[in-house]
GROMACS .gro file of C-alpha atoms in nm:
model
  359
    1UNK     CA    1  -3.627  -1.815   0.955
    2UNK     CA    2  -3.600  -1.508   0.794
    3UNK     CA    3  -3.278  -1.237   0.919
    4UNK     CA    4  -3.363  -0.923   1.028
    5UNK     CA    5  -3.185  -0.744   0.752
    6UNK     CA    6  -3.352  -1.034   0.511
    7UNK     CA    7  -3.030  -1.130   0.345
    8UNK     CA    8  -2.805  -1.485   0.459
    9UNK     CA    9  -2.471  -1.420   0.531
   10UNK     CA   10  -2.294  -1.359   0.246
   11UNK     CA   11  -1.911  -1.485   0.334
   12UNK     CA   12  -1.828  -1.627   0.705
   13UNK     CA   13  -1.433  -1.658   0.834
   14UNK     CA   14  -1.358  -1.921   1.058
   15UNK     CA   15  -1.051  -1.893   1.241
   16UNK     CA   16  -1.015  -2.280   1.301
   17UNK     CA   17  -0.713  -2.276   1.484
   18UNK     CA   18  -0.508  -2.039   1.651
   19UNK     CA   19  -0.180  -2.222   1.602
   20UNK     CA   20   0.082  -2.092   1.341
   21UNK     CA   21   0.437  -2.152   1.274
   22UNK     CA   22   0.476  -1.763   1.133
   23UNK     CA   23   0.528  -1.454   1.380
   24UNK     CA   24   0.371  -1.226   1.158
   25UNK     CA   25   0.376  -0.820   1.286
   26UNK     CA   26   0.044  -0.762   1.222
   27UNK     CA   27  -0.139  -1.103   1.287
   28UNK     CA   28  -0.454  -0.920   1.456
   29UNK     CA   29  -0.509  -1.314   1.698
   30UNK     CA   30  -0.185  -1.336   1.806
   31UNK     CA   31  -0.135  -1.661   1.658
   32UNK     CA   32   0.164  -1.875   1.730
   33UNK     CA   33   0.248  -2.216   1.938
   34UNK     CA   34  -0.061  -2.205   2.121
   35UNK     CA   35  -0.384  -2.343   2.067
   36UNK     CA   36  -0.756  -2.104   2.161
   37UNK     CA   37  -0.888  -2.254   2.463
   38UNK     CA   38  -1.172  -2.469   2.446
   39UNK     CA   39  -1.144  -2.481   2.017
   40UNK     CA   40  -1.411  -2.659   1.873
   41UNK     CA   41  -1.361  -3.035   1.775
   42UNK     CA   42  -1.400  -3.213   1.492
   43UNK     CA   43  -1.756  -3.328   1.553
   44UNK     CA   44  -1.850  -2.981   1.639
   45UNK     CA   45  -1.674  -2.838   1.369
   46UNK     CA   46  -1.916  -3.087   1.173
   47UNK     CA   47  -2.250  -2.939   1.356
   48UNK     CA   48  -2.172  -2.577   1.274
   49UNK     CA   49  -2.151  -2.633   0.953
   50UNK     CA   50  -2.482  -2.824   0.975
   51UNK     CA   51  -2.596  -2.486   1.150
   52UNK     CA   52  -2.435  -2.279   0.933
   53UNK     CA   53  -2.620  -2.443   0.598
   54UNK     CA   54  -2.983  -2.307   0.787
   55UNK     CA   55  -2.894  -1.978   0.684
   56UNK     CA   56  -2.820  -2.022   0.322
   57UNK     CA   57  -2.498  -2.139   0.062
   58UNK     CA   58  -2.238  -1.875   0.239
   59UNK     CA   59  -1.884  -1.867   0.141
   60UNK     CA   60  -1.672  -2.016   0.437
   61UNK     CA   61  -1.361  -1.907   0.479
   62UNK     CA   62  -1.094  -2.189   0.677
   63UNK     CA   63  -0.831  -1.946   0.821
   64UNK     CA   64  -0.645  -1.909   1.151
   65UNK     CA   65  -0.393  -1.914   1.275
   66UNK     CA   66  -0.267  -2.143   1.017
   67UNK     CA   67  -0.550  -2.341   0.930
   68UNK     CA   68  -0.324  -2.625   0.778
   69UNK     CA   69  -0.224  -2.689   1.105
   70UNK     CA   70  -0.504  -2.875   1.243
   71UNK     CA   71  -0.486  -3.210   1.162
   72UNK     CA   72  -0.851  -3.249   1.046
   73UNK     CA   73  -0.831  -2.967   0.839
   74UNK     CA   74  -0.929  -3.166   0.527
   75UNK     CA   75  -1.171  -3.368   0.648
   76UNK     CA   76  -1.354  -3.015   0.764
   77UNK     CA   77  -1.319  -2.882   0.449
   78UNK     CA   78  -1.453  -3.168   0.269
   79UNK     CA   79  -1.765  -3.226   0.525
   80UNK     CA   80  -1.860  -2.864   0.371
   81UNK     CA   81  -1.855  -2.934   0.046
   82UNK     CA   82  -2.041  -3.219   0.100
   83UNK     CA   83  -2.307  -3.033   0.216
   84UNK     CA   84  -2.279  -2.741  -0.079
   85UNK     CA   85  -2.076  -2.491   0.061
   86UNK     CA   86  -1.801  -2.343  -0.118
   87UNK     CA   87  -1.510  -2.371   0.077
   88UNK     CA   88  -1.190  -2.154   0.077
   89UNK     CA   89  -0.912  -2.092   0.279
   90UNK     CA   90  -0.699  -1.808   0.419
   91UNK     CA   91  -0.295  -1.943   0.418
   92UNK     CA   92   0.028  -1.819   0.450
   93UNK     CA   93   0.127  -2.077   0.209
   94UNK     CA   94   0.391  -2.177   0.370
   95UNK     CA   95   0.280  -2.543   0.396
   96UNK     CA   96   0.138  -2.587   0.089
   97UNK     CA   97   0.320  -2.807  -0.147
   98UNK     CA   98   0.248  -3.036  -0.423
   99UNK     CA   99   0.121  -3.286  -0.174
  100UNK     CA  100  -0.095  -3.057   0.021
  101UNK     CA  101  -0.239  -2.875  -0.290
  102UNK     CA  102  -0.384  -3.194  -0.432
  103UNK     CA  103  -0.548  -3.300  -0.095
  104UNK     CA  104  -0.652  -2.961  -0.097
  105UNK     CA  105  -0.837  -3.017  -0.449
  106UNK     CA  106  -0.994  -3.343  -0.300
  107UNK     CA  107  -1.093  -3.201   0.017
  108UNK     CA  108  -1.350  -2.967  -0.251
  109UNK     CA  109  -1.119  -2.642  -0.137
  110UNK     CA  110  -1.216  -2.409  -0.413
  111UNK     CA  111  -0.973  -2.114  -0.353
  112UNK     CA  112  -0.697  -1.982  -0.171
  113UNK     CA  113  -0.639  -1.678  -0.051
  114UNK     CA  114  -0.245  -1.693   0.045
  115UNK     CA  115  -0.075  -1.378   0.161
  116UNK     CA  116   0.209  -1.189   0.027
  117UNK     CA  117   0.317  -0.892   0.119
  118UNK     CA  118   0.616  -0.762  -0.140
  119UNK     CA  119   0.793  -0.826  -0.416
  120UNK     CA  120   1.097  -0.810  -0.187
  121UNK     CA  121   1.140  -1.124  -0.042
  122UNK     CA  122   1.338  -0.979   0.280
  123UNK     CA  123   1.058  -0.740   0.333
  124UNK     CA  124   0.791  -1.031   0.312
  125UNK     CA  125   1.019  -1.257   0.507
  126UNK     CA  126   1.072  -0.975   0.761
  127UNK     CA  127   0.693  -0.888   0.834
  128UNK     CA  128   0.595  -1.249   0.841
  129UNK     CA  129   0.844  -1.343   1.113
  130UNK     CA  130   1.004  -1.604   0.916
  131UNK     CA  131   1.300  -1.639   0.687
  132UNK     CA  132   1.219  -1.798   0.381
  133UNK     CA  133   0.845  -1.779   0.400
  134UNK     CA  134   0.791  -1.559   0.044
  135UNK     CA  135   0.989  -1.854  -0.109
  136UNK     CA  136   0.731  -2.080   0.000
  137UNK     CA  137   0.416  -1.885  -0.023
  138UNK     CA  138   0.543  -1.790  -0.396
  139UNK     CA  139   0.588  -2.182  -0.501
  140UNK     CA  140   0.201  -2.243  -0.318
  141UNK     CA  141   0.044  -2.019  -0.538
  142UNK     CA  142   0.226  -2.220  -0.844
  143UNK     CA  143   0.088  -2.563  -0.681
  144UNK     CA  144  -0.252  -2.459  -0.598
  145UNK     CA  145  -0.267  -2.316  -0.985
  146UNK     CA  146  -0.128  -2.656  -1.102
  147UNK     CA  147  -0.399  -2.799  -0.911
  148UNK     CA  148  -0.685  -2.581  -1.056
  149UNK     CA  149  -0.749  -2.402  -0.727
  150UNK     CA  150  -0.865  -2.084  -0.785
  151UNK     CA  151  -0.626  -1.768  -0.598
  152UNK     CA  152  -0.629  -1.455  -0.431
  153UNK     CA  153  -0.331  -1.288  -0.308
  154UNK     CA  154  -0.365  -1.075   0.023
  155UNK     CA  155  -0.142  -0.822   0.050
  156UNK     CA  156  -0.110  -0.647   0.461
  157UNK     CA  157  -0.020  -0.302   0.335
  158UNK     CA  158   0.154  -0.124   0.641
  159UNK     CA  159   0.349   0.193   0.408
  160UNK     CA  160   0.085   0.375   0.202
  161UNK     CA  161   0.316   0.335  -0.104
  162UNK     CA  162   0.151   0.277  -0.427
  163UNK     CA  163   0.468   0.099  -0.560
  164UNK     CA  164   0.464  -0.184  -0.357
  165UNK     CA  165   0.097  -0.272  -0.425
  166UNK     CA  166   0.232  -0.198  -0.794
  167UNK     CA  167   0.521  -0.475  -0.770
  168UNK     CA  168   0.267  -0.753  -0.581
  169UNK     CA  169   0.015  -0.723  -0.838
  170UNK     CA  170   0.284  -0.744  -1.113
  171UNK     CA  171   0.425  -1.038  -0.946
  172UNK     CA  172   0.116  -1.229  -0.864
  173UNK     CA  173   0.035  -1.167  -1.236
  174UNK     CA  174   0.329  -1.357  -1.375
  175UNK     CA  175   0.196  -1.615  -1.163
  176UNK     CA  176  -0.144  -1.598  -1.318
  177UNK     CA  177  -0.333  -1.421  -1.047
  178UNK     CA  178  -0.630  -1.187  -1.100
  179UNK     CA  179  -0.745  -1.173  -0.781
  180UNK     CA  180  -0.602  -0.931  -0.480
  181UNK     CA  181  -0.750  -0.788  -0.157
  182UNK     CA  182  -0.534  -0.486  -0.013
  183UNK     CA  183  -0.580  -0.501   0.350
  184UNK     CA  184  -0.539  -0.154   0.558
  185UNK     CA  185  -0.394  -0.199   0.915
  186UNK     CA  186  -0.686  -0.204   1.229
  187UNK     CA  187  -0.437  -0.261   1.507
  188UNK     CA  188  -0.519  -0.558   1.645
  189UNK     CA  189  -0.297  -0.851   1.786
  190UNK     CA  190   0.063  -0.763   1.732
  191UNK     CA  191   0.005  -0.511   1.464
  192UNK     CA  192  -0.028  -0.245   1.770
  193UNK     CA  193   0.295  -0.254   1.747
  194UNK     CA  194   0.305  -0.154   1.423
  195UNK     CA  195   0.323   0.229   1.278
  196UNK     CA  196   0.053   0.260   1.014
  197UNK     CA  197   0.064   0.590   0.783
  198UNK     CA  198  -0.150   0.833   0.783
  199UNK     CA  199  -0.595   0.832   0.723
  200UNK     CA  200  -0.485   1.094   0.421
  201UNK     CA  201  -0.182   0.872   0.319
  202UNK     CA  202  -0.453   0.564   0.310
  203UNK     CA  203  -0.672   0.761   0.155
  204UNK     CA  204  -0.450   0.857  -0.123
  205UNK     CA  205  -0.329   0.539  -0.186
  206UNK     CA  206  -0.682   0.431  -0.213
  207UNK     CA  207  -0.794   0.681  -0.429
  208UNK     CA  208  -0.444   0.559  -0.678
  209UNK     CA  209  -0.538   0.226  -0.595
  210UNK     CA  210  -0.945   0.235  -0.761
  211UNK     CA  211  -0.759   0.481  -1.070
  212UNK     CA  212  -0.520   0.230  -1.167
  213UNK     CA  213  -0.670  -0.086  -1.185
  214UNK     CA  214  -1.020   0.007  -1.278
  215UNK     CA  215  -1.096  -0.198  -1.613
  216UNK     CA  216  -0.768  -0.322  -1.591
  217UNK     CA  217  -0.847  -0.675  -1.629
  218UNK     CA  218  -0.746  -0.679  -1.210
  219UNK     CA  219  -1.015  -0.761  -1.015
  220UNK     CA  220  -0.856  -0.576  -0.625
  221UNK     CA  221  -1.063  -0.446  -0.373
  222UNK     CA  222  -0.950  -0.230  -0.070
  223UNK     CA  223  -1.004  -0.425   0.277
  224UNK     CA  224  -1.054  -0.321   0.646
  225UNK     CA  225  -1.079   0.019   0.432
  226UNK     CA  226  -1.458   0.089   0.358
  227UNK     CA  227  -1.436   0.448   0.232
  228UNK     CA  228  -1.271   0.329  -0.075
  229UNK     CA  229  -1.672   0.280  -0.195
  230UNK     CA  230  -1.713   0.640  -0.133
  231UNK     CA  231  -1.414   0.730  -0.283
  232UNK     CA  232  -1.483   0.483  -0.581
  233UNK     CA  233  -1.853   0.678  -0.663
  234UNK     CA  234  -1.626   0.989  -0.619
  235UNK     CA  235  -1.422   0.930  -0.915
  236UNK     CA  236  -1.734   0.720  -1.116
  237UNK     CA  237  -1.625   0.400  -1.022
  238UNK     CA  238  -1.905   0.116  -1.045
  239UNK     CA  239  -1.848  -0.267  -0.949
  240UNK     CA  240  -2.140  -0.469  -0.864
  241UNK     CA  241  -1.916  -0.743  -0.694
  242UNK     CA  242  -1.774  -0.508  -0.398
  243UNK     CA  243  -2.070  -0.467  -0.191
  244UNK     CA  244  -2.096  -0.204   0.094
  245UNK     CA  245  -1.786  -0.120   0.235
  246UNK     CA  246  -1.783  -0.257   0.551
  247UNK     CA  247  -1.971  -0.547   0.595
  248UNK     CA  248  -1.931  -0.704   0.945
  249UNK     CA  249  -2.239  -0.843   1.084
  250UNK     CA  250  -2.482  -0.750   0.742
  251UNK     CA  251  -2.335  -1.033   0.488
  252UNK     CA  252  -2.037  -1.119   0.638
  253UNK     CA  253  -1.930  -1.256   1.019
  254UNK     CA  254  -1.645  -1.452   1.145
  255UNK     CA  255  -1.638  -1.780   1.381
  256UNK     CA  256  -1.358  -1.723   1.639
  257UNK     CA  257  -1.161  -2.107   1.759
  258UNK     CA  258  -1.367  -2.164   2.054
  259UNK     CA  259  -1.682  -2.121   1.892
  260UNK     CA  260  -1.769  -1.756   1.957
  261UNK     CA  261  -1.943  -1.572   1.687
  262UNK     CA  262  -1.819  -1.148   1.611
  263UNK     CA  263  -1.937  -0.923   1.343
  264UNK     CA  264  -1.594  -0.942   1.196
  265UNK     CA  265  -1.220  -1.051   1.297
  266UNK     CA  266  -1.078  -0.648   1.424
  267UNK     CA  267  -1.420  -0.660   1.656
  268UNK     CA  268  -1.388  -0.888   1.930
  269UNK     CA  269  -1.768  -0.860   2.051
  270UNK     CA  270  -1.944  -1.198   2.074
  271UNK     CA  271  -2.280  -1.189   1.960
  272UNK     CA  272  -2.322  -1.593   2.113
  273UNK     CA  273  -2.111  -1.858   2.108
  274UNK     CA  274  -2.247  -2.194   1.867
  275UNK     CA  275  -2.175  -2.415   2.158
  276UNK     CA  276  -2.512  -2.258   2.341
  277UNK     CA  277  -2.717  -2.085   2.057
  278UNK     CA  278  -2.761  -2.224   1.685
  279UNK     CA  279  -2.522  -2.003   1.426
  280UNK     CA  280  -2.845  -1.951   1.212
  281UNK     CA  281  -3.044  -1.807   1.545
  282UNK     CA  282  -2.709  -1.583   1.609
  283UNK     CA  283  -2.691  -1.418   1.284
  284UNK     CA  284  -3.092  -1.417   1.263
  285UNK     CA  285  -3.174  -1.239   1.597
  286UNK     CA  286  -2.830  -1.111   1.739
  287UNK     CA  287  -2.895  -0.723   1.894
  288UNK     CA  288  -2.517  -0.716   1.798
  289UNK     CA  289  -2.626  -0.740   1.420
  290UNK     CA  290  -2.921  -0.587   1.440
  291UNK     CA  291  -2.755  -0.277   1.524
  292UNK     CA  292  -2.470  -0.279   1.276
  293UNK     CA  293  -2.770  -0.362   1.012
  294UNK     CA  294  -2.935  -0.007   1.069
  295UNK     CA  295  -2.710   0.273   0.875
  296UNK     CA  296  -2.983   0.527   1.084
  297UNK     CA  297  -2.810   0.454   1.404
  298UNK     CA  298  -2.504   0.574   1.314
  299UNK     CA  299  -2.386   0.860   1.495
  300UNK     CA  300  -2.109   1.154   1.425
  301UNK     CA  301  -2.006   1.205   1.058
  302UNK     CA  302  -2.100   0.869   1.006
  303UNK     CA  303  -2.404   0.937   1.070
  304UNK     CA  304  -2.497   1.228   0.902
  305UNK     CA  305  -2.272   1.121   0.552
  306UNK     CA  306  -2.466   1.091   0.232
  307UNK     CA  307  -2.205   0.789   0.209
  308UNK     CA  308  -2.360   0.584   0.504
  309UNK     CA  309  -2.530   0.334   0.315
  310UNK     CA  310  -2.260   0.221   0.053
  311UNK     CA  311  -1.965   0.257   0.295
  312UNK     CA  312  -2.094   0.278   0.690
  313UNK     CA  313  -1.738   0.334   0.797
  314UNK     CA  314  -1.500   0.056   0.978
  315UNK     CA  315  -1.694  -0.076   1.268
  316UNK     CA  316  -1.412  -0.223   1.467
  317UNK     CA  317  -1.207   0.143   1.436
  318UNK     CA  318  -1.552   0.314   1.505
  319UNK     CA  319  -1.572   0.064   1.860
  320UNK     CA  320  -1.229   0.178   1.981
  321UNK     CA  321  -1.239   0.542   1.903
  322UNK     CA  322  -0.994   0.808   1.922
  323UNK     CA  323  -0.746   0.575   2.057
  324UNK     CA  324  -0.765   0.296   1.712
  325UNK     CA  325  -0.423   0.453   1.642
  326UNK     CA  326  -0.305   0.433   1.998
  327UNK     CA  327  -0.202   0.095   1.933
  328UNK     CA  328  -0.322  -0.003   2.332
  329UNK     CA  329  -0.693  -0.140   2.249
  330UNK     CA  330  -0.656  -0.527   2.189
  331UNK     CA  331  -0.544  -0.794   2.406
  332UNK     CA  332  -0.435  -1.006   2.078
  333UNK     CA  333  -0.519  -1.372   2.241
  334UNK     CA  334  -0.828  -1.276   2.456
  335UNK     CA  335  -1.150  -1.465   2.372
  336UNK     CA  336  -1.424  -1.224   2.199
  337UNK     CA  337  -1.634  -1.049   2.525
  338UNK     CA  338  -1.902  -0.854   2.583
  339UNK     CA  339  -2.003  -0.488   2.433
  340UNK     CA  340  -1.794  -0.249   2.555
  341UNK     CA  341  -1.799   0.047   2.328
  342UNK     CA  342  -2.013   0.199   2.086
  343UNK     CA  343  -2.089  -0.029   1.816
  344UNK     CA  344  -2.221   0.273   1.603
  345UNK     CA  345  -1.984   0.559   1.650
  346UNK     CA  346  -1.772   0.771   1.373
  347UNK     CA  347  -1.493   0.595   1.242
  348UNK     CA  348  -1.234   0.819   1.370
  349UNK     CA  349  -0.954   0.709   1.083
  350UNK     CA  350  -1.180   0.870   0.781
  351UNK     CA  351  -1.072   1.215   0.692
  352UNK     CA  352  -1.381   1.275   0.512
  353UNK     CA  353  -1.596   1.584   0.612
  354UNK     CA  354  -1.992   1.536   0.529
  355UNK     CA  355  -2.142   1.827   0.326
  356UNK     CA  356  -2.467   1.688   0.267
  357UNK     CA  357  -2.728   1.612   0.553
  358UNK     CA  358  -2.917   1.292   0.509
  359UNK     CA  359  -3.259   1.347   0.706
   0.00000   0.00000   0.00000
């Protein structure tokens, strides 16, 4: 069946599990003791992968929550590769050692992405909840490396200071990592309780971000922050890899615990849930999609930006409005609902001002 934008998704998260033993400030589900209600079992875990493989090869993503918490977590993983996905997972690290990084490896895990979020180990520790978490998610970067599992650090960057993305890339690259995403706060979860900077202080650090590291050897891309591809043609920055800027529901879509399919994880809109409609008839004929597939049906700035088509502006901030920085839009734990906003507004965060018209 062919998609009505004619490309299979690209990348697809899963959050597996909402269980986690970290407290993090800005976890946009909530995560913690408690498991999603109704979360897909093993079996069914099995079939949407099944349904997943009649769109295409997509990246899937094993996250959470803590995706190492579920106790079939490797058998999952495995049952994809198996059928020719690549599978990666999004970790904390906390719980990977030696041990876990091998079964990892024989599970067919390809990649981790494990977060870290200083060089400071109190100010990782701090923002993750936990004491002695950056300890942890330091050494699972060395075990996954030792076990030839590619790695991509995350950094969560709440302070638009260029010096602490400066200090994680130096220290993931004494670790031997060329991989980072920088992800900008949508608050979500408990990071509504968080104070992000600034859209000019994001914007500047983006624009020091793309200067620095551009044929640096690096390979980091801005995240949750799709003006960085407008900024990026700004200063004459090219990179076939990075795709439009925001991506949620065109190449990329994310699997919530109980089975519940949403253009991305900051915009809880179900577009069907797997347990009643096939994943591949979802993505394929989802209004939901179809929408955020159309750059003409953007509206505001958005709309009228000569920008629309390589960055489209954050969806999920573009959903909530005015009030993204509010911090009182998301019920962290609540189950992905129905449309309740405009899926196609301005995204109010981007300072940009359109000077050309696009007919």
């Amino acid at each position: 069946m062919k998609s009505i934008s004619g490309v299979a998704p690209r990348i697809i998260s899963w959050n597996i599990t909402l269980r986690c033993p970290l407290k993090c400030a800005h976890c946009y589900v909530d995560a913690g003791d408690s498991e999603a209600e109704g979360v897909l079992s093993t079996k069914e875990a099995f079939g949407v992968i099944d349904q997943i493989c009649e769109t295409g090869k997509p990246v899937l993503v094993l996250s959470g929550g803590e995706p190492l918490m579920r106790e079939d977590i490797f058998d999952i993983a495995r049952y994809g590769s198996d059928q020719g996905l690549r599978m990666v997972m999004g970790t904390s690290g906390v719980l990977i050692d030696q041990k876990t990084a091998a079964q990892l490896r024989k599970a067919g895990i390809k990649a981790v992405a494990i977060s870290l979020d200083s060089k400071d180990p109190s100010v990782h520790d701090s923002f993750r909840g936990v004491n002695g978490v950056w300890e942890k998610a330091v050494q699972a970067i060395s075990n996954c490396r030792d076990e030839g599992i590619g790695i991509q650090v995350n950094m969560s960057v709440v302070r638009p200071d260029i010096n602490e993305v400066n200090e994680v890339v130096e220290l993931g690259a004494s670790l031997g990592v060329r991989d980072y995403q920088v992800f900008f706060p949508v608050p979500t979860g408990r990071a509504r309780e968080t104070e992000p900077g600034t859209p000019d202080e994001y914007e500047t650090l983006i624009r020091k971000i793309l200067k620095k590291y551009h044929n640096s050897g690096i390979n980091i891309r801005p995240t949750c922050a799709p003006q960085f591809r407008r900024i990026a043609e700004e200063l004459g920055i090219k990179n076939p890899s990075w795709g439009r800027g925001c991506i949620a529901g065109i190449s990329y879509c994310r699997i919530y615990a109980n089975g519940d399919v949403t253009p991305c994880p900051y915009l809880p809109v179900s577009a069907g849930n797997v347990r009643a409609i096939p994943f591949h008839e979802i993505w394929n004929n989802s209004k939901i999609f179809a929408a955020l597939r159309d750059p003409d049906l953007l509206t505001g700035k958005c709309g009228i930006c000569s920008y629309k088509t390589v960055c489209g502006g954050c969806r999920a901030r573009a959903y909530r409005g005015a009030g993204t920085f509010s911090h009182q839009w998301c019920d962290g734990l609540a189950a992905p609902g129905v449309l309740n906003g405009d899926l196609c507004a301005e995204d109010p965060c981007c300072p940009y001002e359109p000077q050309v018209v696009v007919p």
